[in-house]
Structure formats: structure tokens, C-alpha cells
Amino acid sequence: MRRLLTVLAALMTLSLTNCGYNAIQTNDEQVKAAWSEVVNQYQRRADLVPNLVNSVKGFAQQEKDVLLGVTNARAKVGSVQATPDVVNDPAALQKFQAAQSELTGALSRLLVVTENYPQLKSDALFRDLMSQLEGTENRITVARNRYIKSVQEYNVGIRTFPNNLTAMAFGYKEKANFTVENEREISVAPKVDFNVPAPAPSK
Amino acid sequence: MRALSVVKALLATLFVCLAAIALADVAVPQLTGRVVDQTGTLSSSDIAGLSQKLKDLETRKGSQVAVLIVPTTQPETIEQFSIRVAEAWKIGRKKVDDGALLVVAKNDRKLRIEVGYGLEGSLTDVTARRIIDEVITPKFRSGDFAGGIDAGVDRIIGVINGEALPVPQPQASHGVDLDIDSISSFAPVAFFGAIFLGGVLRTLFGRLLGSLATGGAIGILTWVLVGSISLALLSSVAGLVIAFIAGGLSSTMPSSGGRRGGWSSGSSSGGWSSGSSSDSGSFSGGGGSFGGGGASGSW
């Protein structure tokens, strides 16, 4: 009897490893890690914004609308939840992404405006903030790409046979992923820009 | 006539494929050394001098820095290209992530300092940007590429020198390092394999001999699947002990002598850890990771 149980336990273990239970766990964790990196980098950008706004204010006070736009977008970003559960909820991810895109758009408008202030552009503090912003935008891009890849891996993992049976048995669902289209349309600058320093590498 | 149209179709396909190749991203260059120059910009003495500097840095601080000069990164931006290179080369130590990469795209007139996670505190985006703007690009503008890269690398080394990093370990030369991933993926299979195989072999050879045979078999299996002698020894001892104990448990019970269907343990063989060659002349990344930190510039 005991031997039978042992053999059964062995078979269970083997079948679980072979049916991808462990792979699903690994991929699940990877998605979570990739997501927290995304949130981390977006947070970094949000932390930069107040300094950037203040630095621009010193030289370009009359650009009230643009500055206000950035501040509001920044506030909205802060109000959207970015818990690890977001990855399981497409609607929440959509909301998070919309808020972040709005901030991206507001920031690019701000950068267009700064073009008109040579003194601001040569200001050392502003230049430092700009390189921090550029670096942060690049980190965001990298983190998002890694998140997209890890979600793809996870989703393919739970949809292919035989892992899909394991996923069904344990209730693993597909995870939400970033979309790129609306990001583009939101971040279009309000006026024709011939020579904008791109805040982020274009997708 | 038909043959001719087939040939035409083939040619058309070939043409389309070739066009696609032309549009494909630039492949990540082979990591042949600390300085990889695909443009012939640097003389061999420049490369030797730079490599020596960077090698000294690694022996002193443990941090790995590499220089890459390519003609172009088109159609990608330099940021996209350099993160791909960084992910492929994995310079910097694993878990310390103290690697940095200076990428120059000569025909695009763009350059970038890509910074590993572990150096982001000292080689910040601002610092990297200043090294590019104040040290490297002025020399590039006057056509002095070797001087610009040399001065830039000096500044990068200076910054890393000021960073508190874990002391570099002298290269351990005994055996292959145990790969935790392969152990954890293989352990359950080996455990139940030992119990199962032990049962079979004990009925054939008796308890002690059977357990010994089990240990040996598990050891050989581990060696074949994971490719690590030390791990094989470890698991064979474990297999022996497990089989022996299981024998003690099951010998107290009437054996059922049930029929067994042959099942193959299709264990996922864990990642083959190829032992790093201790060739002092070669240079390979230590497994550091990057997250897009650093700065870009142009001249």
C-alpha cells in the first residue's frame, strides 16, 4: 500500500513538472517582477516631474497652461493604483496606462515649449533634469518591453498543451498586456514640431 | 515556359527576403574582447592600451567595462541597440550588475554609455551625460576618436573607482560551480527516482547492494543530465541514503509485488552550465544585468 502511494506521489510530481506547473509558477513570478520594475520606473519619472516643473517655472512663468497640464497629469498618475494585481485585470492596466500616457503627452508638450527659452535650455539644473528624464524614459521603455515579453511567455505557456490543462485545473488566467496604439495618439504634441528633442526612443 | 515562371517567382521571393534582411536589425557583435571595433577606427595599440586599462579595473574593482564601435545601429535607435548588446554580453558581475558599456555608432554620429544596475548610483544619467558632452564629443568633433574614447573610459573608470563595490573574488578553479536552477528542477525527479529505482534494485540485489546500485545509477543519471561531477556525487549519496531508508520502511510491510508500467522520467534537464574556460586571454561577461540606465549623445 505504502509503495503504491509512493509511486503515485512520484507520478504526481513528475506529471506536474511535465505538465508545466513549475513553468507556470516561474513565468508568473517573472511577470510580477517585470511589472514591479515597470511601476518602479514610472514612479521614478513621477518623482522627477515636480523638480522639472519648478525649473521651467523659473524661466517660463507665462506657460501656465502647459505647466498646469503637467501637474494635473502627474496628480492623476498618483491616484491610479499600481498594485501587483493590476496584471490580472485588463481594465485596471488600461487605466494605469492611460494615466501614464497622459503624463507622457503633457511632458512632451512641456518640452516643445521649452524650445522657446534659450536661457532655460542652457541652465545647468534644467539640463541635468533633462538627462535624468531621458534616462528615465529609456528605463521605462526597457521595463515595458521586458514586461510585454514576460507576459507573452506566460500567456503562451498557459495556452499551449499540456500546460493549458494544468492552468485550467489551478485557475491561471491570461494576463493583461500593454498596447501601443493609444500611447501614440495621446502623446502627439499640440503644435507642429520640427525639432523636438525626443524624450524617449520612439517605439 | 512554366519553369521560367517558377524561376521568376523564386527570384522574386529571394529578392523580397534579401530586402527583409537589409531592413533587419544590426546583429549583436561577438564579444571578442573588452574593446570591439567593427569600423577599424582604433589602432591595435589603442585597443591594447584600452583593454589593459579595463582589465586592471576588473582585477582591482571587479567591475567590467567594454567598448563597442559599430558603423551604424539603423534601423534601431542607439538606445535599443545598446540594451540588446548589454543583454547579450552580460558584462558586469552577476547579482552585482557592475557593468558599463560605451557604444559608438560612427556613421550615425551617436554614442551611448549604457550603465548596469549596480553602477546607476555613481555613474548616474547626469554623470554619464556629462562624460559624453564634456569629455568625449569635443574630441570626436575634431576627429580624434581614439582620444575621445580613451578620455571617456578614463572618466568612467574614475567614477567606478569611487564606488563601493564588493571585493572581486579570485577565480575559484575547482570544478564547475553548482547551478542552483538545475539542482532544484532535478531534485524531485531524482528523489522519487531513487525511491522507485531503489525498490526495483532492492528486490533484485537485496537491501544494501540495491541501495548502493541505486546511488550509483542516480549519480550517473545526474552526471549525464546535469553535467556536473560534484552534483552527481552529491545526488548519488542522497540516492543511496533514500533508497536505503525506503528499503527499511518497505521491508516492514508485505510487498505487494504489483505490476509496474514502464514510465520514463522525462525530466527537464536543467540548464547546462558550461564550465567557464579559464583562458586568461578571453573575455566574457560575468552575468550582469542592465535596465536602460545611462545617457546618449551625438557629435
Coordinates of C-alpha atoms in Angstrom, one line a residue:
Chain A
M1 CA 0.0 0.0 0.0
R2 CA 2.7 2.4 1.0
R3 CA 4.7 1.6 -2.0
L4 CA 1.7 2.3 -4.2
L5 CA 1.3 5.7 -2.6
T6 CA 5.0 6.4 -3.1
V7 CA 4.7 5.6 -6.7
L8 CA 1.6 7.7 -7.0
A9 CA 3.3 10.6 -5.4
A10 CA 6.2 10.2 -7.7
L11 CA 3.9 10.1 -10.7
M12 CA 2.1 13.2 -9.5
T13 CA 5.4 15.1 -9.1
L14 CA 6.6 14.0 -12.5
S15 CA 3.3 14.8 -14.2
L16 CA 3.2 18.3 -12.6
T17 CA 6.7 19.1 -13.7
N18 CA 5.9 17.7 -17.2
C19 CA 2.6 19.5 -17.4
G20 CA 4.3 22.8 -16.7
Y21 CA 3.1 23.6 -13.3
N22 CA 6.5 24.7 -12.3
A23 CA 7.0 26.6 -15.5
I24 CA 3.7 28.4 -14.9
Q25 CA 4.9 29.4 -11.4
T26 CA 8.2 30.6 -12.8
N27 CA 6.6 32.7 -15.5
D28 CA 4.0 34.0 -13.1
E29 CA 6.8 35.3 -10.8
Q30 CA 8.6 36.7 -13.8
V31 CA 5.6 38.7 -14.8
K32 CA 5.2 40.1 -11.3
A33 CA 8.9 41.1 -11.2
A34 CA 8.7 42.7 -14.6
W35 CA 5.6 44.6 -13.5
S36 CA 7.1 46.0 -10.4
E37 CA 10.1 47.2 -12.4
V38 CA 7.6 49.0 -14.7
V39 CA 5.9 50.6 -11.8
N40 CA 9.3 51.4 -10.3
Q41 CA 10.5 53.3 -13.3
Y42 CA 7.2 55.2 -13.8
Q43 CA 7.4 56.2 -10.2
R44 CA 10.9 57.5 -10.8
R45 CA 9.5 59.7 -13.6
A46 CA 6.7 60.9 -11.4
D47 CA 9.2 61.9 -8.8
L48 CA 11.2 63.9 -11.3
V49 CA 8.2 65.9 -12.5
P50 CA 7.8 68.5 -9.7
N51 CA 11.5 69.4 -10.0
L52 CA 11.2 69.7 -13.7
V53 CA 8.1 71.9 -13.4
N54 CA 9.8 74.2 -10.9
S55 CA 12.9 74.5 -13.0
V56 CA 10.8 75.5 -16.1
K57 CA 8.7 77.9 -14.0
G58 CA 11.7 80.0 -13.1
F59 CA 12.2 80.8 -16.8
A60 CA 8.8 80.4 -18.4
Q61 CA 6.2 81.5 -16.0
Q62 CA 3.8 82.6 -18.7
E63 CA 3.4 79.0 -19.9
K64 CA 0.8 78.4 -17.2
D65 CA -1.4 76.1 -19.2
V66 CA 1.3 73.7 -20.1
L67 CA 2.8 73.6 -16.6
L68 CA -0.7 73.1 -15.1
G69 CA -1.3 70.3 -17.6
V70 CA 1.8 68.5 -16.4
T71 CA 1.0 69.0 -12.8
N72 CA -2.5 67.7 -13.3
A73 CA -1.4 64.7 -15.2
R74 CA 1.2 63.9 -12.5
A75 CA -1.6 64.1 -9.9
K76 CA -3.7 61.7 -11.9
V77 CA -0.9 59.2 -12.2
G78 CA -0.6 59.3 -8.4
S79 CA -4.2 58.5 -8.0
V80 CA -4.2 55.4 -10.2
Q81 CA -3.5 52.2 -8.3
A82 CA -0.5 50.2 -9.5
T83 CA -0.7 47.1 -7.2
P84 CA 0.7 43.8 -8.5
D85 CA -3.0 42.7 -9.0
V86 CA -3.2 45.1 -12.0
V87 CA -1.6 42.5 -14.2
N88 CA -4.6 40.2 -13.8
D89 CA -7.1 43.0 -14.7
P90 CA -7.0 44.4 -18.2
A91 CA -9.3 47.3 -17.2
A92 CA -7.0 48.4 -14.4
L93 CA -4.0 48.1 -16.6
Q94 CA -5.8 50.2 -19.3
K95 CA -6.5 52.8 -16.7
F96 CA -2.9 52.8 -15.5
Q97 CA -1.6 53.1 -19.0
A98 CA -4.0 55.9 -19.9
A99 CA -2.8 58.0 -16.9
Q100 CA 0.8 57.4 -17.7
S101 CA 0.3 58.2 -21.4
E102 CA -1.4 61.5 -20.4
L103 CA 1.7 62.4 -18.4
T104 CA 3.9 61.4 -21.3
G105 CA 1.9 63.7 -23.6
A106 CA 1.9 66.6 -21.1
L107 CA 5.7 66.3 -20.7
S108 CA 6.3 66.3 -24.4
R109 CA 4.2 69.5 -24.7
L110 CA 6.3 71.0 -22.0
L111 CA 9.5 70.1 -23.9
V112 CA 8.1 71.7 -27.0
V113 CA 7.5 74.9 -25.1
T114 CA 11.0 74.9 -23.5
E115 CA 12.4 75.2 -27.1
N116 CA 11.4 78.9 -27.0
Y117 CA 13.6 79.7 -23.9
P118 CA 17.3 79.6 -24.8
Q119 CA 18.2 80.7 -21.3
L120 CA 16.3 77.8 -19.8
K121 CA 17.9 75.4 -22.1
S122 CA 21.4 76.5 -21.1
D123 CA 20.5 76.3 -17.4
A124 CA 22.7 73.6 -15.8
L125 CA 20.0 72.4 -13.5
F126 CA 17.5 72.1 -16.3
R127 CA 20.0 70.2 -18.4
D128 CA 20.6 67.7 -15.6
L129 CA 16.9 67.2 -15.1
M130 CA 16.6 66.6 -18.8
S131 CA 19.2 63.9 -18.9
Q132 CA 17.5 62.3 -15.9
L133 CA 14.2 62.5 -17.7
E134 CA 15.7 61.0 -20.8
G135 CA 17.3 58.2 -18.9
T136 CA 14.1 57.5 -17.0
E137 CA 12.1 57.4 -20.2
N138 CA 14.6 54.9 -21.6
R139 CA 14.3 52.8 -18.5
I140 CA 10.5 52.9 -18.8
T141 CA 10.8 51.7 -22.4
V142 CA 13.1 48.8 -21.4
A143 CA 11.0 47.8 -18.4
R144 CA 7.8 47.9 -20.5
N145 CA 9.4 45.8 -23.2
R146 CA 10.5 43.2 -20.7
Y147 CA 7.1 43.2 -19.1
I148 CA 5.5 42.6 -22.6
K149 CA 7.9 39.8 -23.2
S150 CA 7.3 38.1 -19.9
V151 CA 3.5 38.3 -20.3
Q152 CA 3.8 36.8 -23.7
E153 CA 5.9 34.0 -22.4
Y154 CA 3.4 33.4 -19.6
N155 CA 0.4 33.6 -21.9
V156 CA 1.9 31.2 -24.4
G157 CA 2.8 29.0 -21.6
I158 CA -0.7 28.6 -20.2
R159 CA -2.3 28.3 -23.7
T160 CA -0.2 25.5 -25.1
F161 CA -0.8 21.8 -24.5
P162 CA -0.4 20.2 -21.9
N163 CA 0.2 23.3 -19.7
N164 CA -3.2 24.6 -20.5
L165 CA -4.8 21.7 -18.7
T166 CA -2.7 22.5 -15.6
A167 CA -3.5 26.2 -15.9
M168 CA -7.2 25.3 -16.1
A169 CA -7.0 23.0 -13.1
F170 CA -5.3 25.6 -11.0
G171 CA -7.2 28.6 -12.4
Y172 CA -4.4 30.5 -14.0
K173 CA -5.8 33.1 -16.5
E174 CA -4.1 35.1 -19.2
K175 CA -2.5 38.4 -18.0
A176 CA -3.1 41.8 -19.4
N177 CA -0.5 43.4 -21.6
F178 CA 0.4 46.9 -22.8
T179 CA -1.0 48.2 -26.0
V180 CA 0.9 50.8 -28.0
E181 CA -1.7 52.5 -30.3
N182 CA -3.4 54.9 -27.8
E183 CA 0.0 55.8 -26.4
R184 CA 0.9 57.2 -29.7
E185 CA -2.2 59.3 -30.2
I186 CA -2.2 60.8 -26.8
S187 CA 1.4 61.9 -26.8
V188 CA 1.1 63.8 -30.1
A189 CA 2.3 67.3 -29.4
P190 CA -0.2 70.1 -29.8
K191 CA 1.7 72.0 -32.4
V192 CA 3.9 71.3 -35.3
D193 CA 7.3 70.5 -34.0
F194 CA 10.2 70.5 -36.4
N195 CA 13.0 69.8 -34.0
V196 CA 11.8 68.3 -30.7
P197 CA 14.3 66.5 -28.6
A198 CA 12.6 63.2 -28.3
P199 CA 12.0 62.5 -24.6
A200 CA 12.0 58.8 -25.3
P201 CA 13.2 56.5 -28.0
S202 CA 10.3 56.1 -30.4
K203 CA 8.6 52.7 -30.4
Chain B
M1 CA 7.9 28.1 -70.1
R2 CA 6.4 27.1 -66.8
A3 CA 9.9 26.5 -65.5
L4 CA 10.8 30.1 -66.4
S5 CA 7.9 31.5 -64.4
V6 CA 8.8 29.3 -61.4
V7 CA 12.3 30.7 -61.6
K8 CA 10.9 34.2 -61.7
A9 CA 8.8 33.5 -58.7
L10 CA 11.7 32.1 -56.8
L11 CA 13.8 35.1 -57.8
A12 CA 11.1 37.4 -56.6
T13 CA 10.9 35.6 -53.3
L14 CA 14.6 35.8 -52.9
F15 CA 14.6 39.5 -53.6
V16 CA 11.9 40.1 -51.0
C17 CA 13.8 38.0 -48.5
L18 CA 17.0 39.9 -49.2
A19 CA 15.2 43.2 -48.8
A20 CA 14.0 42.0 -45.5
I21 CA 17.5 41.1 -44.5
A22 CA 18.6 44.6 -45.4
L23 CA 15.9 46.0 -43.1
A24 CA 16.7 43.7 -40.2
D25 CA 18.3 45.0 -37.0
V26 CA 22.0 45.0 -36.7
A27 CA 23.2 41.8 -35.2
V28 CA 24.8 41.9 -31.8
P29 CA 28.6 41.6 -32.4
Q30 CA 30.7 38.8 -30.9
L31 CA 32.2 39.7 -27.6
T32 CA 35.8 39.1 -28.7
G33 CA 37.4 41.3 -26.1
R34 CA 36.9 44.3 -23.9
V35 CA 37.2 46.6 -26.9
V36 CA 35.3 45.6 -30.1
D37 CA 35.9 47.8 -33.0
Q38 CA 34.0 47.0 -36.2
T39 CA 35.0 50.1 -38.0
G40 CA 38.8 50.0 -37.9
T41 CA 38.8 53.3 -36.1
L42 CA 41.2 52.3 -33.4
S43 CA 44.8 51.2 -34.0
S44 CA 45.8 47.9 -32.4
S45 CA 47.9 49.8 -29.9
D46 CA 44.9 51.9 -28.9
I47 CA 42.9 48.7 -28.4
A48 CA 45.7 47.1 -26.4
G49 CA 46.0 50.1 -24.2
L50 CA 42.3 50.4 -23.5
S51 CA 41.9 46.7 -22.9
Q52 CA 44.8 46.8 -20.4
K53 CA 43.2 49.7 -18.5
L54 CA 39.8 47.9 -18.4
K55 CA 41.5 44.7 -17.4
D56 CA 43.2 46.4 -14.5
L57 CA 39.9 47.9 -13.4
E58 CA 38.4 44.5 -13.3
T59 CA 41.2 43.0 -11.2
R60 CA 41.1 45.9 -8.9
K61 CA 37.3 46.6 -8.5
G62 CA 35.6 43.6 -10.2
S63 CA 33.7 45.8 -12.5
Q64 CA 33.6 45.1 -16.2
V65 CA 33.5 47.8 -18.8
A66 CA 33.5 47.3 -22.5
V67 CA 33.8 49.5 -25.6
L68 CA 31.9 48.8 -28.8
I69 CA 32.3 50.8 -32.1
V70 CA 29.9 49.9 -34.9
P71 CA 29.3 51.7 -38.2
T72 CA 25.6 52.1 -37.6
T73 CA 22.7 50.9 -35.4
Q74 CA 20.0 51.7 -38.1
P75 CA 17.1 51.0 -38.2
E76 CA 17.1 50.9 -34.4
T77 CA 18.0 53.8 -32.2
I78 CA 21.3 53.6 -30.3
E79 CA 19.3 53.0 -27.1
Q80 CA 17.5 50.0 -28.5
F81 CA 20.7 48.6 -30.0
S82 CA 22.9 49.1 -26.9
I83 CA 20.4 47.5 -24.5
R84 CA 20.3 44.5 -26.8
V85 CA 24.1 44.3 -26.7
A86 CA 24.1 44.7 -23.0
E87 CA 21.6 41.9 -22.5
A88 CA 23.6 39.6 -24.8
W89 CA 27.1 40.4 -23.4
K90 CA 26.0 40.4 -19.8
I91 CA 29.1 42.3 -18.7
G92 CA 29.5 43.1 -15.0
R93 CA 29.3 40.5 -12.2
K94 CA 26.1 38.5 -11.7
K95 CA 24.0 39.9 -8.8
V96 CA 26.3 42.9 -8.5
D97 CA 25.5 44.2 -12.0
D98 CA 28.5 46.4 -12.1
G99 CA 29.0 46.6 -15.9
A100 CA 29.1 49.5 -18.2
L101 CA 29.2 49.7 -22.0
L102 CA 30.4 52.5 -24.2
V103 CA 28.7 52.2 -27.6
V104 CA 29.7 54.4 -30.6
A105 CA 27.8 54.4 -33.8
K106 CA 30.3 56.1 -36.0
N107 CA 28.2 56.8 -39.2
D108 CA 25.2 57.8 -37.2
R109 CA 27.3 60.2 -35.1
K110 CA 25.7 58.9 -32.0
L111 CA 27.1 57.4 -28.8
R112 CA 25.8 56.0 -25.6
I113 CA 27.0 55.0 -22.2
E114 CA 24.9 52.0 -21.0
V115 CA 25.1 51.5 -17.3
G116 CA 24.3 48.3 -15.3
Y117 CA 22.0 48.4 -12.3
G118 CA 24.9 48.2 -9.8
L119 CA 26.6 51.3 -11.1
E120 CA 23.5 53.5 -11.5
G121 CA 24.2 55.1 -8.1
S122 CA 27.6 56.5 -9.1
L123 CA 27.5 56.6 -12.9
T124 CA 24.2 58.3 -12.9
D125 CA 22.4 59.5 -16.0
V126 CA 23.7 63.0 -15.4
T127 CA 27.3 61.9 -14.9
A128 CA 27.1 59.8 -18.0
R129 CA 25.7 62.7 -19.9
R130 CA 28.5 65.0 -18.7
I131 CA 31.2 62.5 -19.6
I132 CA 29.7 62.3 -23.1
D133 CA 29.2 66.1 -23.6
E134 CA 32.3 67.4 -21.8
V135 CA 34.9 64.7 -22.4
I136 CA 34.1 62.6 -25.4
T137 CA 32.2 64.5 -28.0
P138 CA 34.5 67.6 -28.1
K139 CA 37.3 65.2 -29.2
F140 CA 35.1 63.4 -31.6
R141 CA 34.2 66.7 -33.3
S142 CA 37.8 67.2 -34.1
G143 CA 38.1 63.7 -35.5
D144 CA 40.1 62.3 -32.5
F145 CA 38.1 59.1 -31.9
A146 CA 40.8 57.3 -30.1
G147 CA 41.5 60.2 -27.8
G148 CA 37.8 60.8 -27.1
I149 CA 37.2 57.1 -26.2
D150 CA 40.3 57.0 -24.1
A151 CA 39.4 60.1 -22.1
G152 CA 35.8 58.9 -21.7
V153 CA 36.9 55.5 -20.5
D154 CA 39.3 57.2 -18.0
R155 CA 36.5 59.2 -16.6
I156 CA 34.2 56.1 -16.4
I157 CA 37.0 54.3 -14.5
G158 CA 37.5 57.2 -12.2
V159 CA 33.8 57.2 -11.3
I160 CA 33.7 53.5 -10.7
N161 CA 36.9 53.8 -8.5
G162 CA 34.9 56.0 -6.2
E163 CA 32.1 53.4 -5.9
A164 CA 32.0 51.0 -3.0
L165 CA 31.7 47.6 -4.7
P166 CA 32.1 44.1 -3.3
V167 CA 35.8 43.0 -3.4
P168 CA 36.5 40.9 -6.5
Q169 CA 36.9 37.2 -5.7
P170 CA 39.9 35.4 -7.1
Q171 CA 38.7 33.0 -9.7
A172 CA 37.9 29.7 -8.0
S173 CA 39.4 26.9 -10.1
H174 CA 37.9 23.8 -8.6
G175 CA 35.3 22.1 -10.6
V176 CA 32.1 23.5 -12.0
D177 CA 30.0 25.8 -9.9
L178 CA 26.8 24.2 -8.8
D179 CA 23.9 25.5 -10.8
I180 CA 21.1 26.1 -8.3
D181 CA 18.4 26.1 -11.0
S182 CA 19.4 22.7 -12.3
I183 CA 19.5 21.2 -8.8
S184 CA 16.0 22.4 -8.0
S185 CA 14.5 21.2 -11.2
F186 CA 16.2 17.9 -10.9
A187 CA 15.9 17.2 -7.2
P188 CA 12.3 16.0 -7.1
V189 CA 12.8 13.7 -10.1
A190 CA 15.9 12.3 -8.5
F191 CA 14.2 11.8 -5.1
F192 CA 11.3 9.8 -6.5
G193 CA 13.6 8.1 -9.0
A194 CA 15.7 6.9 -6.1
I195 CA 12.7 5.5 -4.2
F196 CA 11.3 3.8 -7.3
L197 CA 14.6 2.5 -8.7
G198 CA 15.7 1.5 -5.1
G199 CA 12.5 -0.6 -4.9
V200 CA 13.4 -2.4 -8.2
L201 CA 17.1 -2.9 -7.4
R202 CA 16.5 -4.0 -3.8
T203 CA 14.2 -6.8 -5.0
L204 CA 17.0 -7.8 -7.3
F205 CA 20.1 -7.4 -5.1
G206 CA 18.9 -7.1 -1.5
R207 CA 18.9 -4.0 0.6
L208 CA 22.5 -2.9 0.9
L209 CA 23.6 -3.8 -2.6
G210 CA 20.4 -2.5 -4.1
S211 CA 20.8 0.9 -2.3
L212 CA 24.4 1.1 -3.5
A213 CA 23.4 0.3 -7.1
T214 CA 20.6 2.9 -6.8
G215 CA 23.1 5.6 -5.6
G216 CA 25.4 4.7 -8.5
A217 CA 22.6 4.8 -11.0
I218 CA 21.3 8.2 -9.8
G219 CA 24.8 9.6 -9.8
I220 CA 25.4 8.6 -13.4
L221 CA 21.9 9.9 -14.4
T222 CA 22.6 13.2 -12.8
W223 CA 26.0 13.4 -14.4
V224 CA 24.5 12.8 -17.8
L225 CA 21.5 15.1 -17.4
V226 CA 23.1 18.0 -15.5
G227 CA 26.7 17.5 -16.4
S228 CA 28.3 18.3 -13.1
I229 CA 30.5 15.8 -11.3
S230 CA 30.2 17.3 -7.9
L231 CA 26.4 17.4 -8.2
A232 CA 26.4 13.8 -9.4
L233 CA 28.4 12.6 -6.4
L234 CA 26.1 14.6 -4.1
S235 CA 22.9 13.1 -5.6
S236 CA 24.3 9.6 -5.7
V237 CA 25.0 9.7 -1.9
A238 CA 21.5 11.1 -1.4
G239 CA 20.1 8.4 -3.7
L240 CA 21.8 5.7 -1.7
V241 CA 20.5 7.1 1.6
I242 CA 17.0 7.5 0.3
A243 CA 16.9 4.0 -1.2
F244 CA 18.3 2.5 2.0
I245 CA 15.8 4.3 4.2
A246 CA 12.9 3.5 1.9
G247 CA 14.0 -0.1 2.0
G248 CA 13.8 -0.1 5.7
L249 CA 10.3 1.3 5.6
S250 CA 9.0 -1.1 2.9
S251 CA 10.7 -4.2 4.4
T252 CA 8.4 -3.9 7.4
M253 CA 5.4 -4.3 5.0
P254 CA 4.3 -7.2 2.9
S255 CA 5.5 -6.4 -0.5
S256 CA 2.6 -6.1 -2.9
G257 CA 4.6 -7.2 -5.9
G258 CA 2.3 -5.1 -8.1
R259 CA 2.9 -4.8 -11.8
R260 CA 4.6 -1.7 -13.0
G261 CA 4.0 0.0 -16.2
G262 CA 7.3 1.3 -17.6
W263 CA 7.3 5.1 -17.2
S264 CA 10.1 7.2 -18.4
S265 CA 11.2 10.1 -16.3
G266 CA 11.1 12.8 -18.9
S267 CA 12.9 15.1 -16.6
S268 CA 13.7 18.5 -17.9
S269 CA 17.4 18.5 -17.9
G270 CA 18.3 21.8 -16.1
G271 CA 20.4 24.4 -17.8
W272 CA 23.7 23.0 -18.9
S273 CA 26.2 25.1 -17.1
S274 CA 29.1 25.1 -19.4
G275 CA 32.2 25.5 -17.3
S276 CA 33.7 28.8 -18.0
S277 CA 37.0 28.5 -19.7
S278 CA 39.8 29.8 -17.6
D279 CA 41.6 31.2 -20.6
S280 CA 43.2 34.3 -19.4
G281 CA 43.2 35.8 -22.8
S282 CA 39.5 35.7 -23.4
F283 CA 36.9 38.0 -22.0
S284 CA 33.3 37.0 -21.2
G285 CA 30.6 38.8 -19.4
G286 CA 30.0 37.8 -15.7
G287 CA 26.2 37.8 -15.9
G288 CA 25.5 41.4 -15.0
S289 CA 22.1 42.9 -16.0
F290 CA 21.1 46.3 -17.3
G291 CA 17.9 48.2 -17.2
G292 CA 18.4 51.0 -19.7
G293 CA 20.2 53.4 -17.4
G294 CA 22.9 55.8 -18.8
A295 CA 22.9 58.6 -21.3
S296 CA 23.2 59.1 -25.1
G297 CA 24.7 61.9 -27.1
S298 CA 25.8 62.9 -30.6
W299 CA 28.5 65.0 -32.1

